[in-house]
PDB file of C-alpha atoms in Angstrom:
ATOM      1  CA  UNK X  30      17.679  -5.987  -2.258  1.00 60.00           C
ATOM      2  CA  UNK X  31      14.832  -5.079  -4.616  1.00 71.00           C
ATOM      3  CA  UNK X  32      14.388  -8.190  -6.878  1.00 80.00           C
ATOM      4  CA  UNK X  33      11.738  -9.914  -8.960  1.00 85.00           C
ATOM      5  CA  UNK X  34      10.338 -11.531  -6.204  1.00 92.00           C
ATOM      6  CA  UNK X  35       9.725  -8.007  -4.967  1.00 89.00           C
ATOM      7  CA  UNK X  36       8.490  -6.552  -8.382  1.00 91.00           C
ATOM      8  CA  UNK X  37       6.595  -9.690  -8.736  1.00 91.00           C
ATOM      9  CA  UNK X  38       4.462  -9.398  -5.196  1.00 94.00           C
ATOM     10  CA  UNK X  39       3.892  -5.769  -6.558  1.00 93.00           C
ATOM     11  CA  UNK X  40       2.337  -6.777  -9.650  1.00 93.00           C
ATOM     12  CA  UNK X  41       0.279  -9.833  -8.332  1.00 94.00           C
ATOM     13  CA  UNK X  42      -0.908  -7.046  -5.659  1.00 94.00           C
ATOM     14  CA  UNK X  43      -1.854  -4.265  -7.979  1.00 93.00           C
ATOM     15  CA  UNK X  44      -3.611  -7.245 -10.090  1.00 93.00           C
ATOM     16  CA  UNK X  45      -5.696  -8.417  -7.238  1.00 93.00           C
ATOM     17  CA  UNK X  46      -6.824  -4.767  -6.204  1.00 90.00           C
ATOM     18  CA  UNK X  47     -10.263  -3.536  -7.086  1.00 90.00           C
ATOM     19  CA  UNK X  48     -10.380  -0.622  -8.856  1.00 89.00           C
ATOM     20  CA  UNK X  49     -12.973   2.124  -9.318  1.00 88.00           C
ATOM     21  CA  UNK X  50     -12.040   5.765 -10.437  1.00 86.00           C
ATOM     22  CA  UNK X  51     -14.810   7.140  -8.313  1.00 88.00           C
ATOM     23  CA  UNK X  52     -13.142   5.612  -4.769  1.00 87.00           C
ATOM     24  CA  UNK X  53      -9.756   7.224  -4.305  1.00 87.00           C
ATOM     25  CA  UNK X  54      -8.716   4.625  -1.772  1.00 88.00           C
ATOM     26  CA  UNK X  55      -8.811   2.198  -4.688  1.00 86.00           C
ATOM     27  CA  UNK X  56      -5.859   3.755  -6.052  1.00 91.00           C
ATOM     28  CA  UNK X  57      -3.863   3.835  -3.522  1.00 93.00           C
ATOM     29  CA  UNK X  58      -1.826   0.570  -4.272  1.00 94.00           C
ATOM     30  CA  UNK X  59      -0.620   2.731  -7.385  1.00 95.00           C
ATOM     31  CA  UNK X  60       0.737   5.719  -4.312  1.00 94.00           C
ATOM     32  CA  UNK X  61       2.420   2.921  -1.950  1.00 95.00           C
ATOM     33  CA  UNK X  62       4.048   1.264  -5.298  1.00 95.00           C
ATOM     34  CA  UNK X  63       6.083   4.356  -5.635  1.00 96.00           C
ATOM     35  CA  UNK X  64       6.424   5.175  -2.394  1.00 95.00           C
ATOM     36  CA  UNK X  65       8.232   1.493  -1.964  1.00 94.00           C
ATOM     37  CA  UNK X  66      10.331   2.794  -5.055  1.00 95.00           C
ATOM     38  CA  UNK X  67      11.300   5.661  -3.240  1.00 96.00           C
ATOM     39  CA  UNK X  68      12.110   4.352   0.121  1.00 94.00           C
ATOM     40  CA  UNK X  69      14.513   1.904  -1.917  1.00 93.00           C
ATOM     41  CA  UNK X  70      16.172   4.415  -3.357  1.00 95.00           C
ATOM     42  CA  UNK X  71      16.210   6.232  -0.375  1.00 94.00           C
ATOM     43  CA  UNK X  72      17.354   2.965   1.192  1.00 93.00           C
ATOM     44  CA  UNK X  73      20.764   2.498  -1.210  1.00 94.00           C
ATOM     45  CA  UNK X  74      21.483   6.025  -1.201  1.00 95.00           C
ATOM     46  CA  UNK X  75      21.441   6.134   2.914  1.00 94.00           C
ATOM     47  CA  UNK X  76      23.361   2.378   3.192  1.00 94.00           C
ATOM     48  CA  UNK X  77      26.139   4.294   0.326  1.00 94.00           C
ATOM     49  CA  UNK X  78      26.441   7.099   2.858  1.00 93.00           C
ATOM     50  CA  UNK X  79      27.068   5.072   6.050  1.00 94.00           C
ATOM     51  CA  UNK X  80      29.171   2.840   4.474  1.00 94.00           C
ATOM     52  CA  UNK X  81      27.099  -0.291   4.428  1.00 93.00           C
ATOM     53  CA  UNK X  82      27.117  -0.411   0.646  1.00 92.00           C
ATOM     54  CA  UNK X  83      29.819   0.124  -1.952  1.00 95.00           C
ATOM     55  CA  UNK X  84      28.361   2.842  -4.377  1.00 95.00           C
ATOM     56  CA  UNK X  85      29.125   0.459  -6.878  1.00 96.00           C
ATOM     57  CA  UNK X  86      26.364  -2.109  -5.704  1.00 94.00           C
ATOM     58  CA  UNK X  87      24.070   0.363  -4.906  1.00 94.00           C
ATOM     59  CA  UNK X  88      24.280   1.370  -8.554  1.00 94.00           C
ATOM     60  CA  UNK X  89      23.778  -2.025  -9.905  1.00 94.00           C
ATOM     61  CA  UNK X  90      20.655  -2.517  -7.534  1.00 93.00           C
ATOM     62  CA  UNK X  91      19.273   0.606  -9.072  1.00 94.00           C
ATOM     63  CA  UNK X  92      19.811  -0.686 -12.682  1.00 95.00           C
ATOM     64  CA  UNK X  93      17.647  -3.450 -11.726  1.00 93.00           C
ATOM     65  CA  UNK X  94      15.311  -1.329 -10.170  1.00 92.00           C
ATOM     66  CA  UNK X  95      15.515   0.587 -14.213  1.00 94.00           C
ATOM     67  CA  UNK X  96      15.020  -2.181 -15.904  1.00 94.00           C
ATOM     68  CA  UNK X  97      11.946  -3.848 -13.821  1.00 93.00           C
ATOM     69  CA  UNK X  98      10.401  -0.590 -14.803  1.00 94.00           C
ATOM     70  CA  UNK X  99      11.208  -0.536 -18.121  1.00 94.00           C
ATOM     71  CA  UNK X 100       9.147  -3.560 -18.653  1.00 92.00           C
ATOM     72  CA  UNK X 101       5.585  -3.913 -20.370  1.00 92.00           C
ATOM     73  CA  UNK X 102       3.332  -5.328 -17.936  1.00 91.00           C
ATOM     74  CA  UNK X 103      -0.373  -6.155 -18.787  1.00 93.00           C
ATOM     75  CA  UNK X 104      -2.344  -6.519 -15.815  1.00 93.00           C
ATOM     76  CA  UNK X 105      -5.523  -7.582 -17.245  1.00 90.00           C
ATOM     77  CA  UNK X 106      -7.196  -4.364 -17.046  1.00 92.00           C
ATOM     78  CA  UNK X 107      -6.907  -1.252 -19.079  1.00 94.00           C
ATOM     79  CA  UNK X 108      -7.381   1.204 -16.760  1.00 93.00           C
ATOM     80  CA  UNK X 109      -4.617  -0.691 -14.302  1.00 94.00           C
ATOM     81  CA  UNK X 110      -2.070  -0.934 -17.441  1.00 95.00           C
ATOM     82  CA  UNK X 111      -2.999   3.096 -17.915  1.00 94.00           C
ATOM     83  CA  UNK X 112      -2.681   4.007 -14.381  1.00 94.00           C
ATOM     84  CA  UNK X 113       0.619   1.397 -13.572  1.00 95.00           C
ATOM     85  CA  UNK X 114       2.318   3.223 -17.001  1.00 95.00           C
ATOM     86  CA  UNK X 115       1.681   6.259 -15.615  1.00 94.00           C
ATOM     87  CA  UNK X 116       3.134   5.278 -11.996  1.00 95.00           C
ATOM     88  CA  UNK X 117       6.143   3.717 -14.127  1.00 95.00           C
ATOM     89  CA  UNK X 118       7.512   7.294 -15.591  1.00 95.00           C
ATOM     90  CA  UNK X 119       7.353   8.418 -11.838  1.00 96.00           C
ATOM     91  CA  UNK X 120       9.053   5.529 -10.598  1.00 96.00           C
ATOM     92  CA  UNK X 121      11.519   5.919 -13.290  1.00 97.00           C
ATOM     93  CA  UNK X 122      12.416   9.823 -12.258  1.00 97.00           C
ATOM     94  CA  UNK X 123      12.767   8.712  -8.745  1.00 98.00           C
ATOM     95  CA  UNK X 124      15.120   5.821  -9.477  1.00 97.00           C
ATOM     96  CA  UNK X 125      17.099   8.234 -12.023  1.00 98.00           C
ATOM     97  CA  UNK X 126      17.280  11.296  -9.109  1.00 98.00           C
ATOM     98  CA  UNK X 127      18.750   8.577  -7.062  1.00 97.00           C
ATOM     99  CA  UNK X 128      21.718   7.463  -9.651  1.00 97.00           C
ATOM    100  CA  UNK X 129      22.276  11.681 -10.032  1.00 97.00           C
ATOM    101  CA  UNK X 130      22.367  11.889  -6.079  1.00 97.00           C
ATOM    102  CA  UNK X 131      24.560   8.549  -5.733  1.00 96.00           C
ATOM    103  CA  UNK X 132      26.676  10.680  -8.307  1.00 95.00           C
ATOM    104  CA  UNK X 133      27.603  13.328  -6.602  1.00 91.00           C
ATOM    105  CA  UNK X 134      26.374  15.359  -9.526  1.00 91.00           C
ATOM    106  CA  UNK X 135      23.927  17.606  -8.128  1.00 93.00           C
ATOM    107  CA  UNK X 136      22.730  20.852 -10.117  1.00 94.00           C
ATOM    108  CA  UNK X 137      23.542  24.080  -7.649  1.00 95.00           C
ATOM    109  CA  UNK X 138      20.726  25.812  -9.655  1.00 96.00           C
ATOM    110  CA  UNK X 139      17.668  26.570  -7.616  1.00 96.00           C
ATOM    111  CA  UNK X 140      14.541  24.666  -7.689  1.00 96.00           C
ATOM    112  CA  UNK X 141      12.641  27.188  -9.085  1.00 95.00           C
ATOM    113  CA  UNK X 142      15.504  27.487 -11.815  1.00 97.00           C
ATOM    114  CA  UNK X 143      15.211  23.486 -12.943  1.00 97.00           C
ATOM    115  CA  UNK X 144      11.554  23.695 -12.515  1.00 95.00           C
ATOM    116  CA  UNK X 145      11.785  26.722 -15.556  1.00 95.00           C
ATOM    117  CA  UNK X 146      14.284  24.636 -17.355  1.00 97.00           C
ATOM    118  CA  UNK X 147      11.935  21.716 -17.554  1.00 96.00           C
ATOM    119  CA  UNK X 148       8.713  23.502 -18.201  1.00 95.00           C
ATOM    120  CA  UNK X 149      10.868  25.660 -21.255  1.00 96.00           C
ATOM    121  CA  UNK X 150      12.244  21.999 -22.393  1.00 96.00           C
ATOM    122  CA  UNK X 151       8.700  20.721 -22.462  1.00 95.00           C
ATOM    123  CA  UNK X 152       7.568  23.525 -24.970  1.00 95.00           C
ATOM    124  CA  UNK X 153      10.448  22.494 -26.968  1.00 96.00           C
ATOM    125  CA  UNK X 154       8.666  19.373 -27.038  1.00 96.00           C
ATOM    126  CA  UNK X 155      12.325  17.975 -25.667  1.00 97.00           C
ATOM    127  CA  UNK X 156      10.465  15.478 -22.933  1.00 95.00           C
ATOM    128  CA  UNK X 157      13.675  13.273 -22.123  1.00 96.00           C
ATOM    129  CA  UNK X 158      15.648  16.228 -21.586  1.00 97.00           C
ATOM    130  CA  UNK X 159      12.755  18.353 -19.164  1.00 96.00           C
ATOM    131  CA  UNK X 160      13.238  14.630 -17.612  1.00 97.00           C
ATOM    132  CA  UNK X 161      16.481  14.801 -16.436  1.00 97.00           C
ATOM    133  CA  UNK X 162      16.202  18.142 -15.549  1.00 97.00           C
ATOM    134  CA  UNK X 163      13.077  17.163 -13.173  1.00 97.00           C
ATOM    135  CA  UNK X 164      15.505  14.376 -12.437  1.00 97.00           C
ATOM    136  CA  UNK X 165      18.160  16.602 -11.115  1.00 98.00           C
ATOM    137  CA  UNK X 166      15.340  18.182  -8.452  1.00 97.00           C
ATOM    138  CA  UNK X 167      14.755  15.079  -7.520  1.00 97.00           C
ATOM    139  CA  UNK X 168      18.303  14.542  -6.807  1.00 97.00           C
ATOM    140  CA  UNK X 169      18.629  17.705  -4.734  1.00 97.00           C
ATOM    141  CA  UNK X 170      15.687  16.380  -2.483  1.00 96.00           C
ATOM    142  CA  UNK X 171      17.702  13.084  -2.223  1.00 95.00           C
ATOM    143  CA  UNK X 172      20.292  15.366  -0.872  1.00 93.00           C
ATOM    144  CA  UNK X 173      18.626  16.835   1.560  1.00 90.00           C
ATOM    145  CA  UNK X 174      17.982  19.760  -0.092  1.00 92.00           C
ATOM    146  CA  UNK X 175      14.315  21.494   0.744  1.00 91.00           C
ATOM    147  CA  UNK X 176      11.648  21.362  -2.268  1.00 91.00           C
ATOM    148  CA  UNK X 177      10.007  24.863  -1.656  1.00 91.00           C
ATOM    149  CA  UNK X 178       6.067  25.096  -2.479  1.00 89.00           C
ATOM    150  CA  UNK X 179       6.117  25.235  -6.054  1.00 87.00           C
ATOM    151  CA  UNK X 180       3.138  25.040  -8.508  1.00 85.00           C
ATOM    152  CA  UNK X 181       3.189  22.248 -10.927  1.00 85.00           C
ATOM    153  CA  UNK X 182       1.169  22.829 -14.118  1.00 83.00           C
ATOM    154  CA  UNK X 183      -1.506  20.311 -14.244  1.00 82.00           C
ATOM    155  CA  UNK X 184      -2.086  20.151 -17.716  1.00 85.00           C
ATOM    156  CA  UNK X 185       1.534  19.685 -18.003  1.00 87.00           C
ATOM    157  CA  UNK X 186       2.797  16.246 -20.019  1.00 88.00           C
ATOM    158  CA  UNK X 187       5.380  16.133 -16.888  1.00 91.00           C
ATOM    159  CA  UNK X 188       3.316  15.894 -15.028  1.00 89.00           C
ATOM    160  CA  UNK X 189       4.361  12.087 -13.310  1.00 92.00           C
ATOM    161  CA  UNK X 190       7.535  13.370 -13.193  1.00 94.00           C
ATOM    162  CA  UNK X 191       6.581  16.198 -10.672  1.00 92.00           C
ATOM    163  CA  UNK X 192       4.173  12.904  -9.079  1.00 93.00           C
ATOM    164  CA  UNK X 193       7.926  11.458  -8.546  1.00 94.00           C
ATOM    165  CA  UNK X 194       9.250  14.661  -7.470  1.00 94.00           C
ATOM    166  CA  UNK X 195       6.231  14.876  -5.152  1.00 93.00           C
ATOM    167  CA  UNK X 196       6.942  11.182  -3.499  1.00 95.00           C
ATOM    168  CA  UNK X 197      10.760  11.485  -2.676  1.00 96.00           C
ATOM    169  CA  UNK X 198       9.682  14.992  -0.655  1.00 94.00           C
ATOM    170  CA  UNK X 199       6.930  12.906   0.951  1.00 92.00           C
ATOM    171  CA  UNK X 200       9.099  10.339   2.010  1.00 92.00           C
ATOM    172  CA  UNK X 201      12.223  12.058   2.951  1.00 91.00           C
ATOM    173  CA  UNK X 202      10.144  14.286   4.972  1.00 88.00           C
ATOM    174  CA  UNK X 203       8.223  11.588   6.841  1.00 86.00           C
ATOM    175  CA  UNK X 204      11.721   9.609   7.652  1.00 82.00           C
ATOM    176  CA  UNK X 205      12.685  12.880   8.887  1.00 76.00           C
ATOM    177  CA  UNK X 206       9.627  13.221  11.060  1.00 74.00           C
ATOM    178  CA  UNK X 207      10.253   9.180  11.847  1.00 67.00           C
ATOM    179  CA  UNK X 208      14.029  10.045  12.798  1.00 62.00           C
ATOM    180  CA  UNK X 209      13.110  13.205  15.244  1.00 59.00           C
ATOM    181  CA  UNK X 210      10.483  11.187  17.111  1.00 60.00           C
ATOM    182  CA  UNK X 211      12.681   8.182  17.968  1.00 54.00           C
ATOM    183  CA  UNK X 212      15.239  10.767  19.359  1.00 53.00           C
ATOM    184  CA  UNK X 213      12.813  12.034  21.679  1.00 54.00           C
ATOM    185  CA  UNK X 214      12.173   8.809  22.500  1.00 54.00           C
ATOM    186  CA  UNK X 215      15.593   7.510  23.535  1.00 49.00           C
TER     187      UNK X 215
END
């Protein structure tokens, strides 16, 4: 499904794209890189649901997905290896909400609960465990489960782990939106 071939195009893309910190719209290959992370995810999880895809395979897909990630990359250009890290660690909490949801292991605590968790883990300076617990959120959105308006510190070391949080809402809500105007249509 998502291979090195499709890791590979990413990379070769993000390498070819101009970027200047003053245009916005030059970062936006960073945005649609996770977003494609996300709609895999999304992707498995669904195919696992309708039957399409043993949950076995659809973990082993996202282990690739892990380790792709997990790889140093050097793109040629500081600021792209800064800003592709930094779109890494949200990739990574998307692809690890999506092995929690594929789990069946969702929290029942409320959003706003986790959210305290994490931020109370991060003063701890515990960072892999605010993860998972920012993970878990993420799984709950995977889930179908409504992320309410919440305030995300901004000075907050988390903070592209609420970016991943932020893109599985975006895209569950827009297939959503997708899925209620193609009903109307038919």
């Amino acid at each position: 499904m998502y291979d090195e071939k499709w890791f590979n195009n990413w990379i070769e893309r993000i390498k070819s794209e101009e970027i200047d910190l003053d245009n916005v719209d030059t970062l936006e290959v960073f945005d649609k890189f996770l977003e494609d992370v996300v709609v895999a995810c999304y992707n498995l999880l669904r195919a696992v649901k309708e039957r399409e895809l043993k949950k076995k395979e659809a973990e082993e897909e996202l282990k690739k997905v892990k380790e792709m990630l997990e790889r140093e990359i050097d793109l040629g250009d500081e600021i792209k290896n800064d800003l592709f890290t930094m779109t890494k660690e949200s990739a990574k909490l998307v692809v690890r909400a999506a092995e929690i949801a594929l789990s069946g292991k969702v929290s029942k605590k409320s959003f706003e609960k986790l959210l305290e968790e994490a931020l109370r883990k991060e003063k701890e300076g515990k960072i892999e465990e605010a993860f998972e617990i920012i993970a878990m959120m993420g799984a709950k959105i995977f889930r179908n489960e409504k992320l309410p308006e919440m305030e995300f510190p901004e000075e907050s070391e988390l903070l592209e782990y609420f970016d991943g949080l932020d893109a599985i809402n975006t895209v569950i809500l827009l297939s959503e939106i997708d899925a209620g105007e193609s009903e109307e249509e038919g």
